[in-house]
Every structure is written in C-alpha cells, then in structure tokens.
Amino acid sequence: WITSALLPTLSPGGRTIGSGTPMHKADPFMTLVAAFGSHRIPLSNTSFPDRFTPEFIARKKAQYEKLGQMSDWRREMELVITSSEDRVFESEKIKFISIDDLPDDLVFFMTVDGAFSEKETADVSAITVLGVDSFQNWYAIPYGLKAAPNKVGDKVLELAAKYNVDNVGIEKGSFKLAIGPHLEETMPAYQVWFTIHDLNTSGSKLSRIKALSGVINTGRLTIVDTGDDAEELTDQIELTTHEGVMSTHDDFIDSLCQAMQLDTTWYPQRTYNREDYKRRKNTKNTYD
C-alpha cells in the first residue's frame, strides 16, 4: 500500500494529490485515456516546477529501487500495467491460427471454469478445448458464455461432439454439482460420451497459472481464433505478472491451466463410445 498508493500521491511540498493509476487493463483511468486521448507533457524543470521536477522523480525512483518495488513504480509513475520484467509468460512465442488450419492428428481434451452469474460484469464460464499433437504441442480453442449451468452443459456437449472429446475436466465444487447430472443425463441425446474428471482448486491459483510457462515459454502453445474469446485469453496471458493476473478477469487462463491436471498424452484417435464411457467412468485418465 505504501509504494502503490501513498508515495505516488505525495508532492515535494507535502500536499496530497489524487492521481489515477491503472491497476488492470479495464481500469477507469485507462478507459478514459483510450476513449478521450491524453496529452504527453515532457518531464522538465519548467513543466511542473512545484511538483514533478527531474530531480524529484530521480529521488523517487531510487526510493522504489531500494525497496525492491519497481513494478509499483512502473504502474504508478509510468502508467505501465505490466512490463517485460514483471510478466510470467513470453507471449511473443505464442502462435495463432484459424480453426480451419487445425492439424488433423490432434487428440482433444476439455476443461471448464464455471461461473454461476449471468451479470455483464461477472466472469464468464470459460471452456477450453485443447488439442494436443504427438509432439505435445498445445492448440487452445477458447469459448466463453454467461449462461445458466444447463446452458453451459449444452455447450460442453456440443463441443465434445464436434471435437470428439473423451475427457472433460470440471472444477470440483458447486458448479460441477450443478452441471454434472445434466451432462450425464443428456449425453445420449447428443450421442457423445466422455469421462468427467474433478479438477482441484486448492492452493494458489497464481501458482497453477504460472505452471503454463512450461508450455508457453517453450513455444508449444497455439491459440485458435475464436474471436473475442481468443483475444481475451491472449490478454490474460500477456497481463499475468509474478504478483497476479492484471486483466479484469482470469477465467480463460484459469481454464487453460487446469489442463495441466489432465493426462494430455497423445494417443491414436478413435471414436469414444458408450461402452468405453461405462468402462472408464470410475477410473482416472487411462487409455486402452
């Protein structure tokens, strides 16, 4: 709080100055700048002689460096939400393709980060269809919707049928309790069968998200263009720092990182039928 809120508002003369600083991408300050523009005033002894002189800024920066809080400095004084030093992921290594360009030999899995609320400001229910090839390259196909659990379940069934998914991971808890029976009852109508796995949500969410660095920073992640959902996933990846996810929401990246809990080993694809479903219903990720 001292370095992110108090110090930036104090002038050399001791007066308190209210200043808008971006805490995440959808921060009101950044929204205003994007909507109405801004005027850049060079730092000099004549621009703000009573407040922000070059000497004062240099002293402040040295103070932040001594405290080891340069991420706060960049956000509060330079209005940079995240910098390359703070980011967890090397997003420049991510590849992007259209759905039509998906390779033919992928095996598909699915994870669901469910949300009950249908309010505009709430998290969406984020669904990640994950294609994996024999070299363990990941192809993430993100989908999001604000809907009741049964509608989310219908989307899961639709995507499972489209991509021949036989393993679906859902965060255990109230959302899984709400959606699970609907999936079990509706599979016959869609003529699609898959095993539902509990995804563990204990421990640090940020630590789970950081585990994606083994895929992203080695250039093994490709994001498939699904419009706004793919853009939101990309933003959440780019705005992940060692302190947290600085985007408005973290639903898509949370859904993607949950795939680390599934056995995503590539195997020769075949149609997963009702007999397979019955045989594997009470087992973990094992393949014939």
Coordinates of C-alpha atoms in Angstrom, one line a residue:
W1 CA 0.0 0.0 0.0
I2 CA 2.9 2.4 0.8
T3 CA 4.5 2.1 -2.6
S4 CA 1.4 1.6 -4.7
A5 CA -0.9 4.2 -3.1
L6 CA 0.7 6.6 -0.7
L7 CA 4.1 7.6 -2.1
P8 CA 2.9 8.4 -5.7
T9 CA 0.3 10.9 -4.3
L10 CA 2.8 13.0 -2.2
S11 CA 4.3 16.1 -3.8
P12 CA 7.7 17.6 -2.8
G13 CA 5.8 20.3 -0.9
G14 CA 3.8 17.8 1.1
R15 CA 0.4 18.3 -0.5
T16 CA -1.6 15.2 -1.3
I17 CA -2.5 14.9 -4.9
G18 CA -5.1 12.4 -6.2
S19 CA -3.9 10.6 -9.3
G20 CA -5.5 8.0 -11.4
T21 CA -3.2 4.9 -12.0
P22 CA -4.0 1.7 -13.9
M23 CA -4.4 -1.4 -11.7
H24 CA -5.5 -3.6 -14.7
K25 CA -6.4 -3.3 -18.4
A26 CA -10.0 -2.2 -17.8
D27 CA -9.1 0.3 -15.1
P28 CA -11.3 3.5 -15.4
F29 CA -8.1 5.6 -15.9
M30 CA -7.0 3.5 -18.9
T31 CA -10.6 3.5 -20.3
L32 CA -10.7 7.3 -20.1
V33 CA -7.3 7.7 -21.8
A34 CA -8.4 5.3 -24.6
A35 CA -11.7 7.0 -25.1
F36 CA -10.7 10.6 -24.9
G37 CA -7.0 10.7 -25.6
S38 CA -4.3 12.2 -23.5
H39 CA -1.6 14.9 -23.8
R40 CA 2.0 14.0 -23.1
I41 CA 4.0 16.6 -21.2
P42 CA 7.8 16.1 -21.2
L43 CA 9.4 15.9 -17.7
S44 CA 11.4 19.1 -17.1
N45 CA 12.0 21.8 -14.6
T46 CA 9.5 24.1 -16.3
S47 CA 6.6 21.7 -16.7
F48 CA 5.8 21.1 -13.1
P49 CA 8.4 23.2 -11.1
D50 CA 6.5 22.8 -7.8
R51 CA 5.7 19.1 -8.1
F52 CA 7.5 16.7 -10.6
T53 CA 11.0 18.0 -11.3
P54 CA 13.5 15.6 -12.8
E55 CA 15.4 15.6 -9.5
F56 CA 12.3 14.7 -7.6
I57 CA 11.4 11.9 -9.9
A58 CA 15.0 10.6 -9.8
R59 CA 14.9 10.5 -6.0
K60 CA 11.5 8.8 -6.0
K61 CA 12.7 6.1 -8.5
A62 CA 15.8 5.5 -6.3
Q63 CA 13.5 5.1 -3.3
Y64 CA 11.4 2.4 -5.1
E65 CA 14.6 0.6 -6.4
K66 CA 15.9 0.5 -2.8
L67 CA 12.5 -1.0 -1.6
G68 CA 12.6 -3.5 -4.5
Q69 CA 9.2 -2.3 -5.7
M70 CA 9.9 -1.3 -9.4
S71 CA 6.7 -3.0 -10.6
D72 CA 4.8 -0.4 -8.4
W73 CA 6.9 2.3 -9.8
R74 CA 6.2 1.4 -13.4
R75 CA 2.5 1.1 -12.8
E76 CA 2.1 4.2 -10.6
M77 CA 4.6 6.6 -12.1
E78 CA 4.9 5.4 -15.7
L79 CA 1.4 4.0 -16.1
V80 CA 2.6 0.7 -17.4
I81 CA 0.3 -2.1 -16.2
T82 CA 2.9 -4.8 -16.8
S83 CA 6.5 -4.7 -18.1
S84 CA 8.6 -7.4 -19.7
E85 CA 10.5 -7.8 -16.4
D86 CA 7.2 -8.5 -14.5
R87 CA 5.5 -10.8 -17.0
V88 CA 5.5 -14.5 -16.3
F89 CA 4.9 -15.6 -20.0
E90 CA 6.9 -14.9 -23.1
S91 CA 3.7 -14.1 -25.2
E92 CA 5.7 -13.4 -28.3
K93 CA 6.3 -17.2 -28.6
I94 CA 2.5 -17.9 -28.9
K95 CA 1.3 -18.9 -32.4
F96 CA -2.1 -18.1 -33.8
I97 CA -4.2 -20.0 -36.4
S98 CA -7.8 -20.2 -37.6
I99 CA -10.0 -23.2 -36.8
D100 CA -9.7 -24.3 -40.4
D101 CA -6.0 -24.6 -40.0
L102 CA -6.1 -27.1 -37.1
P103 CA -3.9 -30.2 -37.8
D104 CA -5.7 -33.4 -38.5
D105 CA -3.9 -35.7 -36.0
L106 CA -4.9 -33.9 -32.7
V107 CA -6.4 -35.5 -29.7
F108 CA -8.8 -33.2 -27.9
F109 CA -9.5 -32.6 -24.2
M110 CA -11.7 -30.1 -22.5
T111 CA -11.6 -28.1 -19.2
V112 CA -14.4 -25.9 -17.8
D113 CA -14.0 -23.0 -15.4
G114 CA -17.7 -22.5 -14.5
A115 CA -19.4 -19.3 -13.2
F116 CA -23.0 -19.0 -12.0
S117 CA -23.6 -15.3 -12.5
E118 CA -25.0 -14.1 -15.8
K119 CA -24.3 -10.4 -14.9
E120 CA -22.4 -8.4 -17.5
T121 CA -19.5 -7.7 -15.1
A122 CA -19.1 -11.2 -13.9
D123 CA -16.7 -13.9 -15.0
V124 CA -17.8 -16.0 -17.9
S125 CA -18.0 -19.8 -17.8
A126 CA -14.7 -20.4 -19.7
I127 CA -14.4 -23.6 -21.7
T128 CA -11.1 -24.6 -23.2
V129 CA -11.0 -27.3 -25.9
L130 CA -7.4 -28.4 -26.0
G131 CA -5.9 -30.2 -29.0
V132 CA -2.6 -32.0 -28.4
D133 CA -0.3 -33.4 -31.1
S134 CA 2.3 -36.2 -30.8
F135 CA 5.0 -33.6 -30.0
Q136 CA 3.0 -32.3 -27.1
N137 CA 2.2 -29.0 -28.8
W138 CA -1.0 -27.5 -27.4
Y139 CA -3.8 -25.9 -29.5
A140 CA -6.1 -23.9 -27.3
I141 CA -9.6 -23.3 -28.5
P142 CA -11.3 -20.9 -26.0
Y143 CA -15.0 -20.4 -25.6
G144 CA -16.9 -18.3 -23.1
L145 CA -20.5 -17.7 -22.2
K146 CA -22.6 -16.1 -19.5
A147 CA -25.4 -18.6 -19.0
A148 CA -27.0 -20.9 -16.5
P149 CA -25.2 -24.2 -15.8
N150 CA -27.5 -26.3 -18.0
K151 CA -26.8 -24.0 -21.0
V152 CA -23.1 -24.3 -20.3
G153 CA -23.6 -28.1 -20.2
D154 CA -25.2 -28.0 -23.6
K155 CA -22.2 -26.1 -24.9
V156 CA -19.9 -28.6 -23.4
L157 CA -21.8 -31.5 -25.1
E158 CA -21.9 -29.6 -28.4
L159 CA -18.1 -29.1 -28.4
A160 CA -17.4 -32.6 -27.2
A161 CA -19.4 -34.0 -30.1
K162 CA -17.6 -31.6 -32.6
Y163 CA -14.1 -32.4 -31.5
N164 CA -14.5 -36.0 -30.3
V165 CA -13.5 -35.2 -26.7
D166 CA -13.5 -38.1 -24.3
N167 CA -12.1 -36.4 -21.2
V168 CA -13.7 -33.3 -19.7
G169 CA -12.3 -31.7 -16.5
I170 CA -14.5 -29.5 -14.4
E171 CA -13.5 -27.7 -11.2
K172 CA -15.0 -29.6 -8.3
G173 CA -17.5 -27.7 -6.2
S174 CA -21.0 -26.3 -6.6
F175 CA -20.7 -25.7 -10.3
K176 CA -19.8 -29.3 -11.0
L177 CA -22.6 -30.5 -8.8
A178 CA -25.0 -28.3 -10.8
I179 CA -23.7 -29.3 -14.3
G180 CA -22.7 -32.9 -13.7
P181 CA -26.1 -34.5 -13.6
H182 CA -27.2 -32.6 -16.7
L183 CA -24.2 -33.8 -18.6
E184 CA -24.8 -37.4 -17.6
E185 CA -28.5 -37.3 -18.5
T186 CA -28.0 -35.5 -21.8
M187 CA -25.1 -37.5 -23.3
P188 CA -27.4 -40.0 -25.0
A189 CA -29.3 -37.2 -26.8
Y190 CA -26.1 -35.9 -28.2
Q191 CA -24.7 -39.4 -28.8
V192 CA -21.4 -38.3 -27.2
W193 CA -19.7 -40.0 -24.3
F194 CA -16.9 -38.7 -22.1
T195 CA -15.4 -39.1 -18.7
I196 CA -15.8 -36.2 -16.2
H197 CA -12.8 -35.5 -14.0
D198 CA -12.6 -33.4 -10.9
L199 CA -10.2 -30.5 -11.2
N200 CA -8.5 -29.5 -7.9
T201 CA -8.8 -25.8 -7.0
S202 CA -6.9 -25.9 -3.7
G203 CA -3.7 -24.0 -3.3
S204 CA -2.6 -20.8 -5.1
K205 CA -4.4 -20.1 -8.3
L206 CA -1.4 -18.0 -9.5
S207 CA 0.9 -20.9 -9.0
R208 CA -1.4 -23.1 -11.1
I209 CA -1.4 -20.4 -13.8
K210 CA 2.4 -20.0 -13.7
A211 CA 2.8 -23.7 -14.4
L212 CA 1.7 -22.8 -18.0
S213 CA 5.2 -21.3 -18.5
G214 CA 6.5 -24.8 -19.4
V215 CA 4.2 -24.8 -22.4
I216 CA 4.0 -21.1 -23.4
N217 CA 7.7 -20.1 -22.9
T218 CA 8.9 -23.1 -24.9
G219 CA 6.8 -22.1 -27.9
R220 CA 4.4 -25.0 -27.6
L221 CA 1.1 -23.0 -27.3
T222 CA -1.0 -22.1 -30.3
I223 CA -4.2 -20.1 -29.8
V224 CA -7.0 -20.9 -32.2
D225 CA -9.0 -17.8 -33.3
T226 CA -12.5 -17.9 -31.8
G227 CA -13.0 -14.1 -31.9
D228 CA -13.3 -12.1 -28.7
D229 CA -12.7 -15.2 -26.5
A230 CA -9.3 -15.8 -28.1
E231 CA -8.4 -12.2 -27.7
E232 CA -9.4 -12.3 -24.0
L233 CA -7.3 -15.4 -23.4
T234 CA -4.3 -13.7 -25.1
D235 CA -4.8 -10.6 -22.9
Q236 CA -4.9 -12.6 -19.8
I237 CA -1.7 -14.4 -20.7
E238 CA 0.1 -11.1 -21.5
L239 CA -1.1 -9.4 -18.3
T240 CA 0.0 -12.2 -16.0
T241 CA 2.8 -11.0 -13.7
H242 CA 4.5 -12.6 -10.7
E243 CA 2.1 -10.7 -8.5
G244 CA -1.2 -11.7 -10.2
V245 CA -3.3 -11.5 -13.4
M246 CA -3.7 -7.8 -14.1
S247 CA -6.6 -8.2 -16.6
T248 CA -10.2 -7.6 -15.4
H249 CA -10.8 -11.4 -15.3
D250 CA -8.8 -14.6 -15.2
D251 CA -11.4 -17.1 -16.3
F252 CA -9.9 -18.1 -19.6
I253 CA -6.3 -18.6 -18.4
D254 CA -7.6 -20.4 -15.4
S255 CA -9.5 -22.8 -17.6
L256 CA -6.4 -23.4 -19.7
C257 CA -4.1 -24.0 -16.8
Q258 CA -6.5 -26.6 -15.4
A259 CA -5.5 -28.8 -18.4
M260 CA -2.2 -29.4 -16.5
Q261 CA -4.3 -31.7 -14.3
L262 CA -5.3 -34.0 -17.1
D263 CA -3.2 -36.7 -18.7
T264 CA -2.8 -35.0 -22.1
T265 CA -0.6 -37.7 -23.6
W266 CA -1.2 -38.0 -27.3
Y267 CA -2.7 -41.4 -28.4
P268 CA -4.1 -42.6 -31.8
Q269 CA -7.5 -41.0 -32.1
R270 CA -10.6 -43.1 -32.4
T271 CA -14.3 -42.7 -31.6
Y272 CA -15.1 -42.9 -27.9
N273 CA -18.4 -44.9 -27.5
R274 CA -20.8 -45.7 -24.7
E275 CA -19.0 -48.9 -23.7
D276 CA -15.8 -47.0 -23.3
Y277 CA -17.6 -44.5 -21.2
K278 CA -19.1 -47.1 -18.9
R279 CA -15.7 -48.9 -18.5
R280 CA -13.8 -45.8 -17.7
K281 CA -16.4 -43.9 -15.7
N282 CA -14.8 -44.7 -12.3
T283 CA -11.2 -44.6 -13.4
K284 CA -8.7 -41.8 -14.0
N285 CA -7.1 -40.8 -17.2
T286 CA -6.1 -44.3 -18.5
Y287 CA -6.3 -45.3 -22.2
D288 CA -6.7 -48.7 -23.8

